[in-house]
CSV table of C-alpha atoms and ligand atoms in Angstrom, one decimal:
chain,number,residue,atom,x,y,z
S,1,MET,CA,57.6,20.0,173.0
S,2,ARG,CA,59.5,17.0,173.6
S,3,LEU,CA,57.6,16.0,176.6
S,4,GLU,CA,54.0,16.5,175.3
S,5,GLY,CA,51.7,14.1,177.1
S,6,ARG,CA,54.4,13.0,179.7
S,7,VAL,CA,54.1,12.9,183.4
S,8,ALA,CA,57.2,14.0,185.4
S,9,ILE,CA,57.7,13.7,189.2
S,10,VAL,CA,60.5,16.3,190.3
S,11,THR,CA,61.9,16.0,193.8
S,12,GLY,CA,63.5,19.1,195.3
S,13,ALA,CA,61.1,21.1,193.1
S,14,ALA,CA,60.6,24.0,195.6
S,15,GLN,CA,63.8,25.8,194.8
S,16,GLY,CA,67.0,25.9,193.1
S,17,ILE,CA,67.9,23.3,190.4
S,18,GLY,CA,64.8,21.1,191.0
S,19,ARG,CA,62.6,24.2,190.5
S,20,ALA,CA,64.3,25.0,187.3
S,21,ILE,CA,63.9,21.4,186.1
S,22,ALA,CA,60.2,21.4,186.9
S,23,ASN,CA,59.6,24.7,184.9
S,24,LYS,CA,61.6,23.3,181.9
S,25,LEU,CA,59.9,20.0,181.8
S,26,HIS,CA,56.5,22.0,181.9
S,27,GLU,CA,57.7,24.0,179.2
S,28,GLU,CA,58.4,20.9,177.1
S,29,GLY,CA,54.8,19.8,177.7
S,30,ALA,CA,55.2,17.5,180.7
S,31,SER,CA,52.5,17.4,183.5
S,32,ILE,CA,54.5,18.1,186.8
S,33,ALA,CA,54.3,16.4,190.3
S,34,ALA,CA,56.5,18.8,192.3
S,35,VAL,CA,57.8,17.0,195.5
S,36,ASP,CA,59.5,18.6,198.3
S,37,LEU,CA,59.8,18.5,202.1
S,38,ASN,CA,59.0,22.2,201.8
S,39,GLY,CA,55.2,21.7,201.3
S,40,GLU,CA,54.6,25.4,200.9
S,41,GLY,CA,57.4,25.7,198.2
S,42,ALA,CA,56.2,22.7,196.4
S,43,GLY,CA,52.7,24.0,196.4
S,44,LYS,CA,53.8,27.4,195.0
S,45,VAL,CA,55.7,25.8,192.1
S,46,ALA,CA,52.9,23.4,191.4
S,47,SER,CA,50.3,26.1,191.2
S,48,GLU,CA,52.4,28.0,188.9
S,49,LEU,CA,52.7,24.9,186.5
S,50,ASP,CA,49.2,23.8,187.1
S,51,GLY,CA,50.7,20.7,188.6
S,52,LEU,CA,50.4,18.5,191.6
S,53,ALA,CA,52.4,19.4,194.9
S,54,ILE,CA,53.4,16.5,197.0
S,55,HIS,CA,54.9,17.2,200.6
S,56,ALA,CA,57.2,14.4,201.1
S,57,ASP,CA,60.5,13.4,202.5
S,58,ILE,CA,62.5,11.3,200.0
S,59,SER,CA,64.3,9.6,202.9
S,60,SER,CA,61.2,8.0,204.0
S,61,GLU,CA,59.9,4.9,202.3
S,62,GLY,CA,56.3,5.7,203.2
S,63,ASP,CA,56.7,9.2,201.7
S,64,ALA,CA,58.4,8.0,198.5
S,65,ASN,CA,55.6,5.2,197.9
S,66,ARG,CA,52.9,7.8,198.6
S,67,MET,CA,54.7,10.2,196.1
S,68,ALA,CA,54.2,7.5,193.3
S,69,ARG,CA,50.7,6.7,194.5
S,70,GLU,CA,49.4,10.3,194.4
S,71,THR,CA,51.1,10.9,191.0
S,72,LEU,CA,49.4,7.9,189.5
S,73,ASP,CA,46.0,8.7,191.1
S,74,ARG,CA,46.1,12.2,189.6
S,75,TYR,CA,47.8,11.5,186.2
S,76,GLY,CA,47.6,7.7,185.6
S,77,LYS,CA,51.2,7.0,184.9
S,78,ILE,CA,54.8,8.1,185.6
S,79,ASP,CA,57.0,8.6,182.5
S,80,VAL,CA,59.8,10.5,184.3
S,81,LEU,CA,61.4,10.8,187.6
S,82,VAL,CA,64.0,13.5,188.2
S,83,ASN,CA,65.6,13.3,191.7
S,84,ALA,CA,67.1,16.7,192.5
S,85,ALA,CA,66.2,16.7,196.3
S,86,ALA,CA,69.2,16.6,198.5
S,87,ILE,CA,71.0,18.2,201.4
S,88,VAL,CA,74.0,20.2,200.1
S,89,PRO,CA,76.2,20.5,203.1
S,90,PHE,CA,79.0,22.7,204.1
S,91,VAL,CA,80.9,20.9,207.0
S,92,SER,CA,84.3,20.6,207.9
S,93,TRP,CA,85.7,17.1,207.9
S,94,ASP,CA,86.4,17.5,211.8
S,95,GLU,CA,82.9,18.2,212.3
S,96,VAL,CA,81.5,15.2,210.8
S,97,ASN,CA,80.1,12.5,213.2
S,98,PHE,CA,78.3,9.4,212.5
S,99,ALA,CA,75.0,10.8,213.0
S,100,TYR,CA,75.5,13.5,210.5
S,101,TRP,CA,77.1,11.2,208.0
S,102,ARG,CA,74.0,8.9,208.3
S,103,LYS,CA,71.6,12.1,207.9
S,104,ILE,CA,73.4,13.1,204.6
S,105,ILE,CA,73.6,9.5,203.3
S,106,SER,CA,69.8,8.8,204.2
S,107,VAL,CA,68.8,11.9,202.2
S,108,ASP,CA,71.2,12.0,199.4
S,109,LEU,CA,71.7,8.3,198.7
S,110,ASP,CA,69.0,6.3,200.2
S,111,GLY,CA,66.5,8.9,199.1
S,112,ALA,CA,67.5,8.4,195.4
S,113,TYR,CA,67.1,4.7,196.0
S,114,LEU,CA,63.7,5.1,197.7
S,115,VAL,CA,62.1,7.4,194.8
S,116,SER,CA,63.5,5.2,192.0
S,117,ARG,CA,62.1,2.2,193.6
S,118,ALA,CA,58.7,3.8,194.1
S,119,VAL,CA,58.6,4.8,190.3
S,120,GLU,CA,60.1,1.5,188.9
S,121,ARG,CA,56.8,-0.8,189.1
S,122,PRO,CA,54.5,1.5,187.2
S,123,MET,CA,57.3,2.2,184.6
S,124,ARG,CA,58.0,-1.4,184.1
S,125,GLY,CA,54.1,-1.9,183.6
S,126,ALA,CA,54.0,0.7,181.0
S,127,GLY,CA,57.1,-0.5,179.4
S,128,TYR,CA,58.7,3.0,179.4
S,129,GLY,CA,60.6,5.2,181.9
S,130,ARG,CA,63.2,8.0,182.3
S,131,ILE,CA,65.0,8.0,185.7
S,132,VAL,CA,67.4,11.1,186.0
S,133,GLN,CA,69.4,11.6,189.2
S,134,ILE,CA,71.1,14.8,189.9
S,135,ALA,CA,74.7,13.9,191.1
S,136,SER,CA,77.5,16.4,191.4
S,137,ASN,CA,81.0,17.2,189.9
S,138,ALA,CA,82.0,17.5,193.5
S,139,PHE,CA,82.2,13.7,193.4
S,140,LEU,CA,84.7,13.9,190.5
S,141,ALA,CA,86.8,17.0,191.9
S,142,GLY,CA,86.8,16.1,195.7
S,143,THR,CA,85.4,19.3,196.7
S,144,PRO,CA,86.2,20.2,200.4
S,145,ASN,CA,83.7,20.5,203.1
S,146,MET,CA,81.2,18.0,201.7
S,147,GLY,CA,82.5,14.6,202.9
S,148,PRO,CA,79.4,12.6,203.3
S,149,TYR,CA,78.0,14.3,200.3
S,150,LEU,CA,80.8,13.2,198.1
S,151,ALA,CA,80.2,9.7,199.2
S,152,ALA,CA,76.4,9.9,198.6
S,153,LYS,CA,76.9,11.4,195.3
S,154,GLY,CA,79.3,8.6,194.2
S,155,GLY,CA,76.6,6.1,195.5
S,156,VAL,CA,74.1,7.9,193.3
S,157,VAL,CA,76.4,7.1,190.2
S,158,GLY,CA,76.6,3.4,191.2
S,159,LEU,CA,72.8,3.4,191.8
S,160,THR,CA,72.3,5.0,188.4
S,161,ARG,CA,74.4,2.3,186.9
S,162,ALA,CA,72.7,-0.5,188.6
S,163,LEU,CA,69.2,1.0,187.6
S,164,ALA,CA,70.3,1.0,184.1
S,165,THR,CA,71.5,-2.6,183.9
S,166,GLU,CA,68.5,-4.0,185.8
S,167,LEU,CA,65.8,-1.9,184.4
S,168,GLY,CA,66.9,-1.5,180.5
S,169,LYS,CA,64.8,-4.6,179.5
S,170,TYR,CA,61.6,-2.9,180.6
S,171,GLY,CA,62.2,0.2,178.3
S,172,ILE,CA,63.6,2.3,181.2
S,173,THR,CA,66.8,4.2,181.1
S,174,ALA,CA,68.7,5.8,184.1
S,175,ASN,CA,71.2,8.6,183.9
S,176,ALA,CA,72.7,11.2,186.0
S,177,VAL,CA,73.5,14.7,185.5
S,178,ALA,CA,76.5,16.3,187.5
S,179,PRO,CA,76.3,19.9,187.8
S,180,GLY,CA,79.2,22.1,189.1
S,181,ILE,CA,78.8,24.8,191.7
S,182,THR,CA,75.5,26.6,190.8
S,183,ARG,CA,73.7,29.7,192.1
S,184,THR,CA,70.7,28.2,194.1
S,185,GLU,CA,69.1,29.3,197.2
S,186,GLY,CA,70.7,26.3,199.0
S,187,VAL,CA,74.2,27.0,198.0
S,188,LEU,CA,74.1,30.7,198.4
S,189,GLY,CA,73.1,30.3,202.0
S,190,THR,CA,76.4,28.4,202.9
S,191,PRO,CA,80.1,29.5,202.7
S,192,HIS,CA,80.1,27.7,199.2
S,193,ALA,CA,78.9,30.9,198.1
S,194,GLU,CA,82.5,32.4,198.3
S,195,ALA,CA,83.9,29.6,196.0
S,196,PHE,CA,82.0,30.9,192.7
S,197,ASP,CA,84.9,33.0,191.7
S,198,PHE,CA,87.8,30.5,192.3
S,199,VAL,CA,85.7,27.7,190.6
S,200,GLN,CA,85.1,30.1,187.5
S,201,SER,CA,88.7,30.5,187.2
S,202,LEU,CA,88.8,26.7,186.5
S,203,GLN,CA,85.9,26.8,184.1
S,204,ALA,CA,86.3,27.0,180.4
S,205,ILE,CA,83.3,29.3,180.3
S,206,PRO,CA,83.9,32.3,182.6
S,207,ARG,CA,80.6,33.1,184.4
S,208,HIS,CA,78.7,31.7,187.3
S,209,ALA,CA,76.3,28.7,186.6
S,210,LEU,CA,72.6,29.2,187.0
S,211,PRO,CA,69.9,26.4,187.7
S,212,GLU,CA,68.6,27.3,184.0
S,213,ASP,CA,72.0,26.0,182.7
S,214,ILE,CA,71.3,22.5,184.2
S,215,ALA,CA,67.8,22.0,183.3
S,216,PRO,CA,67.9,21.6,179.4
S,217,VAL,CA,70.4,18.7,180.0
S,218,VAL,CA,68.0,17.0,182.3
S,219,ALA,CA,65.1,17.7,179.7
S,220,PHE,CA,67.2,15.8,177.0
S,221,LEU,CA,67.7,12.9,179.4
S,222,ALA,CA,64.0,12.9,180.3
S,223,SER,CA,62.8,12.7,176.8
S,224,GLU,CA,62.2,9.8,174.5
S,225,GLU,CA,65.0,10.8,172.1
S,226,SER,CA,67.8,10.1,174.8
S,227,GLY,CA,66.7,6.4,174.6
S,228,TRP,CA,70.2,5.0,173.5
S,229,ILE,CA,71.7,6.7,176.5
S,230,THR,CA,71.6,4.7,179.7
S,231,GLY,CA,73.8,4.3,182.9
S,232,GLN,CA,75.8,7.5,182.1
S,233,VAL,CA,76.7,10.7,184.0
S,234,VAL,CA,76.7,13.9,182.0
S,235,VAL,CA,78.8,16.6,183.6
S,236,ALA,CA,77.3,20.0,183.2
S,237,ASP,CA,79.9,22.4,184.7
S,238,ALA,CA,81.4,24.6,181.9
S,239,GLY,CA,84.5,22.3,181.8
S,240,HIS,CA,85.4,22.8,185.4
S,241,VAL,CA,86.2,18.9,185.6
S,242,ARG,CA,87.1,16.7,182.6
S,243,ASP,CA,87.8,13.0,182.7
U,1,LIG,P1,68.8,23.6,197.3
U,1,LIG,O1,69.2,23.4,198.6
U,1,LIG,O2,68.7,25.0,196.8
U,1,LIG,O3,67.2,22.8,197.0
U,1,LIG,C1,67.0,21.6,197.4
U,1,LIG,C2,65.7,21.4,197.7
U,1,LIG,O4,65.5,19.8,198.0
U,1,LIG,C3,64.9,22.1,198.6
U,1,LIG,O5,63.7,22.7,198.2
U,1,LIG,C4,64.7,21.3,200.0
U,1,LIG,O6,63.6,21.5,200.6
U,1,LIG,C5,64.5,19.9,199.1
U,1,LIG,N1,64.8,18.8,200.2
U,1,LIG,C6,65.8,18.6,200.8
U,1,LIG,N2,65.8,17.4,201.5
U,1,LIG,C7,64.6,16.7,201.0
U,1,LIG,C8,64.0,15.7,201.5
U,1,LIG,N3,64.6,14.8,202.5
U,1,LIG,N4,62.8,15.4,200.8
U,1,LIG,C9,62.3,16.1,199.7
U,1,LIG,N5,62.9,17.3,199.6
U,1,LIG,C10,64.1,17.7,200.2
U,1,LIG,O7,69.7,22.8,196.5
U,1,LIG,P2,70.3,23.0,194.9
U,1,LIG,O8,71.5,23.5,195.0
U,1,LIG,O9,69.0,23.3,194.0
U,1,LIG,O10,70.5,21.4,194.6
U,1,LIG,C11,69.7,20.5,193.9
U,1,LIG,C12,70.3,19.3,193.5
U,1,LIG,O11,71.6,19.6,192.6
U,1,LIG,C13,70.9,18.5,194.7
U,1,LIG,O12,70.8,17.2,194.3
U,1,LIG,C14,72.4,18.9,194.7
U,1,LIG,O13,73.1,17.8,195.3
U,1,LIG,C15,72.6,19.0,193.3
U,1,LIG,N6,73.7,19.7,192.9
U,1,LIG,C16,73.8,21.2,193.3
U,1,LIG,C17,74.8,21.9,193.0
U,1,LIG,C18,75.1,23.4,193.4
U,1,LIG,O14,76.1,24.0,193.4
U,1,LIG,N7,73.8,24.1,193.6
U,1,LIG,C19,76.1,21.4,192.5
U,1,LIG,C20,76.0,20.1,192.1
U,1,LIG,C21,74.8,19.4,192.3
U,2,LIG,C1,82.3,22.2,192.7
U,2,LIG,O1,77.5,19.9,194.5
U,2,LIG,O2,80.0,20.5,193.0
U,2,LIG,C2,80.4,23.5,195.6
U,2,LIG,C3,78.0,22.8,196.5
U,2,LIG,N1,81.3,23.3,194.6
U,2,LIG,O3,77.3,21.5,195.9
U,2,LIG,C4,77.9,21.0,195.0
U,2,LIG,C5,81.2,22.5,193.8
U,2,LIG,C6,79.1,22.6,195.6
U,2,LIG,C7,80.3,21.5,193.7
U,2,LIG,C8,79.1,21.7,194.7
């Protein structure tokens, strides 16, 4: 129970990797604020975990600030932010236009900034915080059909380094977990679903990744005991990409 007495916000908690993270952090003792654009899905997860559901769009500054406020109203503090909400696109490069580029950047990068900023002030006041972004090994591998996503996730790595530098003096760490292709509702609903066997052939461990393979890595970085690690990206992909 590494998170006993802790309060954790998890964005993208309605399904997939975010949902597995919410479950894991709750299992470790944390109170959970489940945030999602899918309000019904967030409500279902929150009720399973006796947590707080927040229907919010992370790309909206007003929603991001309301997310922090509602969590503080209910639980009185924010110890952990895990930002797992994102659009995971499959789009050929020739189909990418500027409006689509902006859409992906606004959720996958601007959203990461907005939710981090929203929790920063209460964490600073408390002198403690753990911020964990979900990046992707696609940024390292240069995975096809995800152009704006690669750019956004690279930006998330830069944001993570900036947050670590700027907030370390307040007792706040910032890290990212970079999963490889993982069996989630989002990805299984796209042509990425056909890539699992190929990617498996590049992994050291020959099976498909599940959201439950990612959640324990996040739980460690969300815990007090990871306190000497900050500004890092932990790749969790069965050895697909190695730097
Ligand atoms: P998913 O599509 O299954 O779930 C994403 C969740 O985020 C959904 O519930 C969706 O409603 C929510 N969401 C989307 N836009 C939002 C917004 N603007 N505001 C609030 N909520 C929003 O995705 P997943 O595969 O579970 O991915 C979760 C995270 O893991 C993402 O950051 C993704 O980039 C990352 N990731 C996924 C994979 C993979 O292969 N599944 C690999 C590497 C990284
Ligand atoms: C290797 O982040 O990292 C497909 C879909 N393949 O979302 C990802 C790889 C996908 C990835 C990702």
